[in-house]
Amino acid sequence: GENVEQHPSTLSVQEGDSAVIKCTYSDSASNYFPWYKQELGKRPQLIIDIRSNVGEKKDQRIAVTLNKTAKHFSLHITETQPEDSAVYFCAASSGAGSYQLTFGKGTKLSVIP
Amino acid sequence: NAGVTQTPKFQVLKTGQSMTLQCAQDMNHNSMYWYRQDPGMGLRLIYYSASEGTTDKGEVPNGYNVSRLNKREFSLRLESAAPSQTSVYFCASIGSTRANTEAFFGQGTRLTVV
């Protein structure tokens, strides 16, 4: 089955700096790569996603890049703010039938004011 | 439109007791999932149901059973709870079209087995 590795497990940045979280996946059939944000005590929520026919996608301060050849994708957050502090999960799915998502272990991002 | 509703929110069980976690979605999604979340382990898939009438094991199915009661409801049962099942459980549903693959999660159930 699919295996998703996520790094780093914790990340601290100063407010206004950029944060980058990286994930690798093992199944070359995977073609859908979402990122979820989970605030303390809350449910995970989708913040951005990318499909395998796209190399980069941007939404305001967040962007995701995908390198299908190397089987890795990354989340970039620019101009970080304290409200960006949360746990971020990457995931991969083959999108075949049930869209079964395999998640990385998560990155705890702390933005220091 | 409530999205995904999951009950209960908190539960304490004694070892050996049984319980059922309930999940319902009102988005007409075909696929539903049960995940458990443990510190440093991310979200691990327990069971999923690709459509009404079907269920399949995920990564960590041992000690659990599921029932897809109808298109809306997907329940998770612990027949004989063990301390290793102490975790936060999330139900999720996903649409079945290429343009509708966002996973919507319930609010979670914090289960403690003593």
PDB file of C-alpha atoms in Angstrom:
ATOM      1  CA  GLY A   1       0.000   0.000   0.000  1.00  0.00           C
ATOM      2  CA  GLU A   2       0.861   3.670  -0.032  1.00  0.00           C
ATOM      3  CA  ASN A   3       3.392   5.057   2.453  1.00  0.00           C
ATOM      4  CA  VAL A   4       3.712   8.791   3.117  1.00  0.00           C
ATOM      5  CA  GLU A   5       6.697  10.251   4.939  1.00  0.00           C
ATOM      6  CA  GLN A   6       6.493  13.812   6.279  1.00  0.00           C
ATOM      7  CA  HIS A   7       9.274  16.088   7.539  1.00  0.00           C
ATOM      8  CA  PRO A   8       9.955  17.816   9.809  1.00  0.00           C
ATOM      9  CA  SER A   9       7.825  16.626  12.707  1.00  0.00           C
ATOM     10  CA  THR A  10       8.125  20.019  14.417  1.00  0.00           C
ATOM     11  CA  LEU A  11       8.927  23.427  12.959  1.00  0.00           C
ATOM     12  CA  SER A  12       9.317  26.791  14.662  1.00  0.00           C
ATOM     13  CA  VAL A  13       9.511  30.008  12.675  1.00  0.00           C
ATOM     14  CA  GLN A  14       9.439  33.699  13.456  1.00  0.00           C
ATOM     15  CA  GLU A  15       6.328  35.583  12.458  1.00  0.00           C
ATOM     16  CA  GLY A  16       6.725  36.836   8.902  1.00  0.00           C
ATOM     17  CA  ASP A  17       9.177  34.120   7.878  1.00  0.00           C
ATOM     18  CA  SER A  18       8.366  31.268   5.501  1.00  0.00           C
ATOM     19  CA  ALA A  19       7.689  27.658   6.463  1.00  0.00           C
ATOM     20  CA  VAL A  20       8.226  24.604   4.279  1.00  0.00           C
ATOM     21  CA  ILE A  21       6.955  21.091   4.982  1.00  0.00           C
ATOM     22  CA  LYS A  22       7.966  18.186   2.772  1.00  0.00           C
ATOM     23  CA  CYS A  23       6.363  14.827   2.028  1.00  0.00           C
ATOM     24  CA  THR A  24       7.348  11.814  -0.016  1.00  0.00           C
ATOM     25  CA  TYR A  25       5.085   9.009  -1.196  1.00  0.00           C
ATOM     26  CA  SER A  26       5.729   5.495  -2.429  1.00  0.00           C
ATOM     27  CA  ASP A  27       2.871   4.577  -4.786  1.00  0.00           C
ATOM     28  CA  SER A  28       3.445   5.898  -8.299  1.00  0.00           C
ATOM     29  CA  ALA A  29      -0.301   5.479  -8.952  1.00  0.00           C
ATOM     30  CA  SER A  30      -1.135   8.220  -6.434  1.00  0.00           C
ATOM     31  CA  ASN A  31      -2.501  11.269  -8.202  1.00  0.00           C
ATOM     32  CA  TYR A  32      -4.142  13.423  -5.549  1.00  0.00           C
ATOM     33  CA  PHE A  33      -2.231  15.205  -2.774  1.00  0.00           C
ATOM     34  CA  PRO A  34      -4.139  17.263  -0.196  1.00  0.00           C
ATOM     35  CA  TRP A  35      -2.876  19.169   2.814  1.00  0.00           C
ATOM     36  CA  TYR A  36      -4.901  19.399   6.018  1.00  0.00           C
ATOM     37  CA  LYS A  37      -4.550  21.808   8.924  1.00  0.00           C
ATOM     38  CA  GLN A  38      -5.581  20.758  12.417  1.00  0.00           C
ATOM     39  CA  GLU A  39      -5.809  23.313  15.181  1.00  0.00           C
ATOM     40  CA  LEU A  40      -5.592  22.146  18.769  1.00  0.00           C
ATOM     41  CA  GLY A  41      -8.669  20.154  19.740  1.00  0.00           C
ATOM     42  CA  LYS A  42     -10.285  20.602  16.331  1.00  0.00           C
ATOM     43  CA  ARG A  43     -10.914  18.408  13.317  1.00  0.00           C
ATOM     44  CA  PRO A  44      -8.544  18.387  10.295  1.00  0.00           C
ATOM     45  CA  GLN A  45      -9.603  20.734   7.504  1.00  0.00           C
ATOM     46  CA  LEU A  46      -8.439  20.918   3.916  1.00  0.00           C
ATOM     47  CA  ILE A  47      -6.306  23.959   3.116  1.00  0.00           C
ATOM     48  CA  ILE A  48      -4.989  23.161  -0.366  1.00  0.00           C
ATOM     49  CA  ASP A  49      -4.650  20.224  -2.708  1.00  0.00           C
ATOM     50  CA  ILE A  50      -2.889  19.371  -5.960  1.00  0.00           C
ATOM     51  CA  ARG A  51      -3.365  16.762  -8.641  1.00  0.00           C
ATOM     52  CA  SER A  52      -0.668  14.934 -10.548  1.00  0.00           C
ATOM     53  CA  ASN A  53      -1.228  16.854 -13.779  1.00  0.00           C
ATOM     54  CA  VAL A  54      -0.235  20.100 -12.043  1.00  0.00           C
ATOM     55  CA  GLY A  55       3.240  21.053 -10.775  1.00  0.00           C
ATOM     56  CA  GLU A  56       2.324  23.947  -8.521  1.00  0.00           C
ATOM     57  CA  LYS A  57      -0.753  25.524  -7.015  1.00  0.00           C
ATOM     58  CA  LYS A  58      -1.037  28.708  -5.003  1.00  0.00           C
ATOM     59  CA  ASP A  59      -3.735  30.175  -2.772  1.00  0.00           C
ATOM     60  CA  GLN A  60      -2.794  33.490  -1.175  1.00  0.00           C
ATOM     61  CA  ARG A  61       0.012  32.769   1.305  1.00  0.00           C
ATOM     62  CA  ILE A  62       0.081  29.015   0.813  1.00  0.00           C
ATOM     63  CA  ALA A  63       1.402  27.027  -2.122  1.00  0.00           C
ATOM     64  CA  VAL A  64       1.988  23.388  -2.881  1.00  0.00           C
ATOM     65  CA  THR A  65       4.527  21.958  -5.320  1.00  0.00           C
ATOM     66  CA  LEU A  66       4.614  18.444  -6.725  1.00  0.00           C
ATOM     67  CA  ASN A  67       7.469  16.513  -8.297  1.00  0.00           C
ATOM     68  CA  LYS A  68       5.960  13.276  -9.640  1.00  0.00           C
ATOM     69  CA  THR A  69       9.270  11.945 -10.879  1.00  0.00           C
ATOM     70  CA  ALA A  70      10.833  12.180  -7.431  1.00  0.00           C
ATOM     71  CA  LYS A  71       7.536  11.360  -5.687  1.00  0.00           C
ATOM     72  CA  HIS A  72       7.599  14.303  -3.369  1.00  0.00           C
ATOM     73  CA  PHE A  73       5.423  17.310  -2.682  1.00  0.00           C
ATOM     74  CA  SER A  74       5.801  20.301  -0.409  1.00  0.00           C
ATOM     75  CA  LEU A  75       3.713  22.900   1.383  1.00  0.00           C
ATOM     76  CA  HIS A  76       5.002  26.463   1.460  1.00  0.00           C
ATOM     77  CA  ILE A  77       3.560  29.095   3.779  1.00  0.00           C
ATOM     78  CA  THR A  78       4.846  32.636   3.313  1.00  0.00           C
ATOM     79  CA  GLU A  79       4.580  35.603   5.678  1.00  0.00           C
ATOM     80  CA  THR A  80       3.605  33.316   8.538  1.00  0.00           C
ATOM     81  CA  GLN A  81       1.222  34.570  11.198  1.00  0.00           C
ATOM     82  CA  PRO A  82       0.492  33.275  14.736  1.00  0.00           C
ATOM     83  CA  GLU A  83      -2.824  31.840  13.507  1.00  0.00           C
ATOM     84  CA  ASP A  84      -0.858  29.544  11.188  1.00  0.00           C
ATOM     85  CA  SER A  85       0.283  27.638  14.296  1.00  0.00           C
ATOM     86  CA  ALA A  86      -1.248  24.155  14.005  1.00  0.00           C
ATOM     87  CA  VAL A  87      -0.471  20.600  12.964  1.00  0.00           C
ATOM     88  CA  TYR A  88      -0.291  20.105   9.214  1.00  0.00           C
ATOM     89  CA  PHE A  89      -0.841  16.752   7.518  1.00  0.00           C
ATOM     90  CA  CYS A  90      -0.020  15.788   3.983  1.00  0.00           C
ATOM     91  CA  ALA A  91      -1.827  12.906   2.309  1.00  0.00           C
ATOM     92  CA  ALA A  92      -1.782  10.919  -0.907  1.00  0.00           C
ATOM     93  CA  SER A  93      -4.483   9.047  -2.750  1.00  0.00           C
ATOM     94  CA  SER A  94      -4.713   7.043  -5.931  1.00  0.00           C
ATOM     95  CA  GLY A  95      -8.147   8.497  -6.505  1.00  0.00           C
ATOM     96  CA  ALA A  96      -9.329   5.146  -7.686  1.00  0.00           C
ATOM     97  CA  GLY A  97     -12.826   4.369  -6.493  1.00  0.00           C
ATOM     98  CA  SER A  98     -12.831   5.115  -2.812  1.00  0.00           C
ATOM     99  CA  TYR A  99     -10.236   7.927  -2.738  1.00  0.00           C
ATOM    100  CA  GLN A 100      -8.531   6.300   0.207  1.00  0.00           C
ATOM    101  CA  LEU A 101      -6.205   8.850   1.795  1.00  0.00           C
ATOM    102  CA  THR A 102      -2.916   7.852   3.398  1.00  0.00           C
ATOM    103  CA  PHE A 103      -1.656  10.544   5.768  1.00  0.00           C
ATOM    104  CA  GLY A 104       1.786  11.565   6.861  1.00  0.00           C
ATOM    105  CA  LYS A 105       2.498  11.710  10.586  1.00  0.00           C
ATOM    106  CA  GLY A 106       2.059  15.467  10.767  1.00  0.00           C
ATOM    107  CA  THR A 107       4.156  18.588  11.347  1.00  0.00           C
ATOM    108  CA  LYS A 108       3.559  20.802  14.357  1.00  0.00           C
ATOM    109  CA  LEU A 109       4.169  24.361  13.198  1.00  0.00           C
ATOM    110  CA  SER A 110       4.734  27.065  15.801  1.00  0.00           C
ATOM    111  CA  VAL A 111       4.853  30.681  14.669  1.00  0.00           C
ATOM    112  CA  ILE A 112       6.617  32.843  17.230  1.00  0.00           C
ATOM    113  CA  PRO A 113       5.321  36.430  17.433  1.00  0.00           C
TER     114      PRO A 113
ATOM    115  CA  ASN B   1     -26.278  21.170   6.269  1.00  0.00           C
ATOM    116  CA  ALA B   2     -24.354  19.737   9.253  1.00  0.00           C
ATOM    117  CA  GLY B   3     -21.585  17.953   7.294  1.00  0.00           C
ATOM    118  CA  VAL B   4     -20.234  15.013   9.301  1.00  0.00           C
ATOM    119  CA  THR B   5     -21.704  14.427  12.746  1.00  0.00           C
ATOM    120  CA  GLN B   6     -19.955  12.085  15.136  1.00  0.00           C
ATOM    121  CA  THR B   7     -21.016  10.933  18.603  1.00  0.00           C
ATOM    122  CA  PRO B   8     -20.081  10.782  21.403  1.00  0.00           C
ATOM    123  CA  LYS B   9     -17.465  13.494  21.839  1.00  0.00           C
ATOM    124  CA  PHE B  10     -15.882  11.917  24.922  1.00  0.00           C
ATOM    125  CA  GLN B  11     -16.030   8.419  26.368  1.00  0.00           C
ATOM    126  CA  VAL B  12     -14.301   6.515  29.155  1.00  0.00           C
ATOM    127  CA  LEU B  13     -14.497   2.736  29.080  1.00  0.00           C
ATOM    128  CA  LYS B  14     -13.223   0.009  31.320  1.00  0.00           C
ATOM    129  CA  THR B  15     -11.119  -2.724  29.759  1.00  0.00           C
ATOM    130  CA  GLY B  16     -13.399  -5.330  28.221  1.00  0.00           C
ATOM    131  CA  GLN B  17     -16.414  -3.060  27.792  1.00  0.00           C
ATOM    132  CA  SER B  18     -17.962  -2.508  24.384  1.00  0.00           C
ATOM    133  CA  MET B  19     -19.209   0.600  22.643  1.00  0.00           C
ATOM    134  CA  THR B  20     -20.258   1.927  19.262  1.00  0.00           C
ATOM    135  CA  LEU B  21     -19.175   5.227  17.757  1.00  0.00           C
ATOM    136  CA  GLN B  22     -21.778   6.739  15.483  1.00  0.00           C
ATOM    137  CA  CYS B  23     -21.148   8.783  12.351  1.00  0.00           C
ATOM    138  CA  ALA B  24     -23.559  10.370   9.912  1.00  0.00           C
ATOM    139  CA  GLN B  25     -23.048  12.635   6.894  1.00  0.00           C
ATOM    140  CA  ASP B  26     -25.578  14.675   4.978  1.00  0.00           C
ATOM    141  CA  MET B  27     -23.483  15.452   1.873  1.00  0.00           C
ATOM    142  CA  ASN B  28     -24.608  12.425  -0.151  1.00  0.00           C
ATOM    143  CA  HIS B  29     -21.041  11.097  -0.185  1.00  0.00           C
ATOM    144  CA  ASN B  30     -20.450   7.496  -1.195  1.00  0.00           C
ATOM    145  CA  SER B  31     -17.224   6.921   0.761  1.00  0.00           C
ATOM    146  CA  MET B  32     -16.883   6.980   4.541  1.00  0.00           C
ATOM    147  CA  TYR B  33     -13.884   6.320   6.774  1.00  0.00           C
ATOM    148  CA  TRP B  34     -12.818   5.751  10.360  1.00  0.00           C
ATOM    149  CA  TYR B  35      -9.397   7.004  11.451  1.00  0.00           C
ATOM    150  CA  ARG B  36      -7.618   6.966  14.769  1.00  0.00           C
ATOM    151  CA  GLN B  37      -5.178   9.678  15.765  1.00  0.00           C
ATOM    152  CA  ASP B  38      -2.398   9.041  18.243  1.00  0.00           C
ATOM    153  CA  PRO B  39       0.422  11.454  19.202  1.00  0.00           C
ATOM    154  CA  GLY B  40       3.214  11.330  16.633  1.00  0.00           C
ATOM    155  CA  MET B  41       1.364   8.763  14.511  1.00  0.00           C
ATOM    156  CA  GLY B  42      -0.796  10.927  12.314  1.00  0.00           C
ATOM    157  CA  LEU B  43      -4.170   9.667  11.115  1.00  0.00           C
ATOM    158  CA  ARG B  44      -4.314   5.925  10.594  1.00  0.00           C
ATOM    159  CA  LEU B  45      -7.137   4.294   8.692  1.00  0.00           C
ATOM    160  CA  ILE B  46      -9.099   1.668  10.621  1.00  0.00           C
ATOM    161  CA  TYR B  47     -11.870   0.752   8.176  1.00  0.00           C
ATOM    162  CA  TYR B  48     -13.546   2.352   5.227  1.00  0.00           C
ATOM    163  CA  SER B  49     -16.647   1.957   3.123  1.00  0.00           C
ATOM    164  CA  ALA B  50     -16.373   2.852  -0.553  1.00  0.00           C
ATOM    165  CA  SER B  51     -20.127   2.659  -1.012  1.00  0.00           C
ATOM    166  CA  GLU B  52     -23.271   1.552   0.750  1.00  0.00           C
ATOM    167  CA  GLY B  53     -23.086  -2.163   1.440  1.00  0.00           C
ATOM    168  CA  THR B  54     -19.299  -2.492   1.302  1.00  0.00           C
ATOM    169  CA  THR B  55     -16.617  -2.250   3.978  1.00  0.00           C
ATOM    170  CA  ASP B  56     -12.864  -2.870   3.861  1.00  0.00           C
ATOM    171  CA  LYS B  57     -10.011  -3.015   6.321  1.00  0.00           C
ATOM    172  CA  GLY B  58      -7.547  -0.204   6.551  1.00  0.00           C
ATOM    173  CA  GLU B  59      -4.130  -0.074   8.165  1.00  0.00           C
ATOM    174  CA  VAL B  60      -5.139  -0.875  11.777  1.00  0.00           C
ATOM    175  CA  PRO B  61      -8.414  -2.896  11.810  1.00  0.00           C
ATOM    176  CA  ASN B  62      -7.702  -5.316  14.669  1.00  0.00           C
ATOM    177  CA  GLY B  63     -10.138  -4.975  17.573  1.00  0.00           C
ATOM    178  CA  TYR B  64     -12.744  -3.069  15.560  1.00  0.00           C
ATOM    179  CA  ASN B  65     -15.813  -3.788  13.492  1.00  0.00           C
ATOM    180  CA  VAL B  66     -17.849  -1.475  11.295  1.00  0.00           C
ATOM    181  CA  SER B  67     -21.315  -1.273   9.832  1.00  0.00           C
ATOM    182  CA  ARG B  68     -22.425   0.839   6.882  1.00  0.00           C
ATOM    183  CA  LEU B  69     -26.031   1.108   7.943  1.00  0.00           C
ATOM    184  CA  ASN B  70     -27.094   3.139   4.898  1.00  0.00           C
ATOM    185  CA  LYS B  71     -25.549   5.788   2.686  1.00  0.00           C
ATOM    186  CA  ARG B  72     -25.544   8.344   5.523  1.00  0.00           C
ATOM    187  CA  GLU B  73     -24.339   6.303   8.482  1.00  0.00           C
ATOM    188  CA  PHE B  74     -21.139   4.419   9.249  1.00  0.00           C
ATOM    189  CA  SER B  75     -20.562   3.087  12.764  1.00  0.00           C
ATOM    190  CA  LEU B  76     -17.439   1.775  14.488  1.00  0.00           C
ATOM    191  CA  ARG B  77     -17.714  -0.851  17.210  1.00  0.00           C
ATOM    192  CA  LEU B  78     -15.241  -1.886  19.858  1.00  0.00           C
ATOM    193  CA  GLU B  79     -16.366  -5.296  21.116  1.00  0.00           C
ATOM    194  CA  SER B  80     -13.894  -5.611  23.999  1.00  0.00           C
ATOM    195  CA  ALA B  81     -12.017  -2.383  24.616  1.00  0.00           C
ATOM    196  CA  ALA B  82      -8.308  -2.458  25.456  1.00  0.00           C
ATOM    197  CA  PRO B  83      -6.048   0.325  26.800  1.00  0.00           C
ATOM    198  CA  SER B  84      -4.231   0.302  23.407  1.00  0.00           C
ATOM    199  CA  GLN B  85      -7.446   1.627  21.880  1.00  0.00           C
ATOM    200  CA  THR B  86      -7.201   4.849  23.855  1.00  0.00           C
ATOM    201  CA  SER B  87      -7.110   7.411  21.069  1.00  0.00           C
ATOM    202  CA  VAL B  88      -8.987  10.150  19.267  1.00  0.00           C
ATOM    203  CA  TYR B  89     -11.269   8.728  16.591  1.00  0.00           C
ATOM    204  CA  PHE B  90     -12.354  10.642  13.504  1.00  0.00           C
ATOM    205  CA  CYS B  91     -15.013   9.747  11.026  1.00  0.00           C
ATOM    206  CA  ALA B  92     -14.713  11.237   7.535  1.00  0.00           C
ATOM    207  CA  SER B  93     -16.565  11.193   4.243  1.00  0.00           C
ATOM    208  CA  ILE B  94     -15.405  11.926   0.710  1.00  0.00           C
ATOM    209  CA  GLY B  95     -17.327  12.572  -2.472  1.00  0.00           C
ATOM    210  CA  SER B  96     -16.919  10.201  -5.387  1.00  0.00           C
ATOM    211  CA  THR B  97     -16.302  12.532  -8.285  1.00  0.00           C
ATOM    212  CA  ARG B  98     -12.933  13.845  -9.416  1.00  0.00           C
ATOM    213  CA  ALA B  99     -14.035  17.361  -8.594  1.00  0.00           C
ATOM    214  CA  ASN B 100     -15.247  16.412  -5.136  1.00  0.00           C
ATOM    215  CA  THR B 101     -12.442  14.680  -3.281  1.00  0.00           C
ATOM    216  CA  GLU B 102     -12.197  16.823  -0.145  1.00  0.00           C
ATOM    217  CA  ALA B 103     -12.406  14.742   3.021  1.00  0.00           C
ATOM    218  CA  PHE B 104     -14.800  16.178   5.602  1.00  0.00           C
ATOM    219  CA  PHE B 105     -14.150  15.110   9.173  1.00  0.00           C
ATOM    220  CA  GLY B 106     -16.405  14.782  12.178  1.00  0.00           C
ATOM    221  CA  GLN B 107     -15.470  16.615  15.378  1.00  0.00           C
ATOM    222  CA  GLY B 108     -13.739  13.573  16.837  1.00  0.00           C
ATOM    223  CA  THR B 109     -14.293  11.200  19.773  1.00  0.00           C
ATOM    224  CA  ARG B 110     -11.761  11.173  22.569  1.00  0.00           C
ATOM    225  CA  LEU B 111     -11.829   7.623  23.947  1.00  0.00           C
ATOM    226  CA  THR B 112     -10.011   6.557  27.090  1.00  0.00           C
ATOM    227  CA  VAL B 113      -9.845   2.887  28.067  1.00  0.00           C
ATOM    228  CA  VAL B 114      -8.813   2.279  31.674  1.00  0.00           C
TER     229      VAL B 114
END
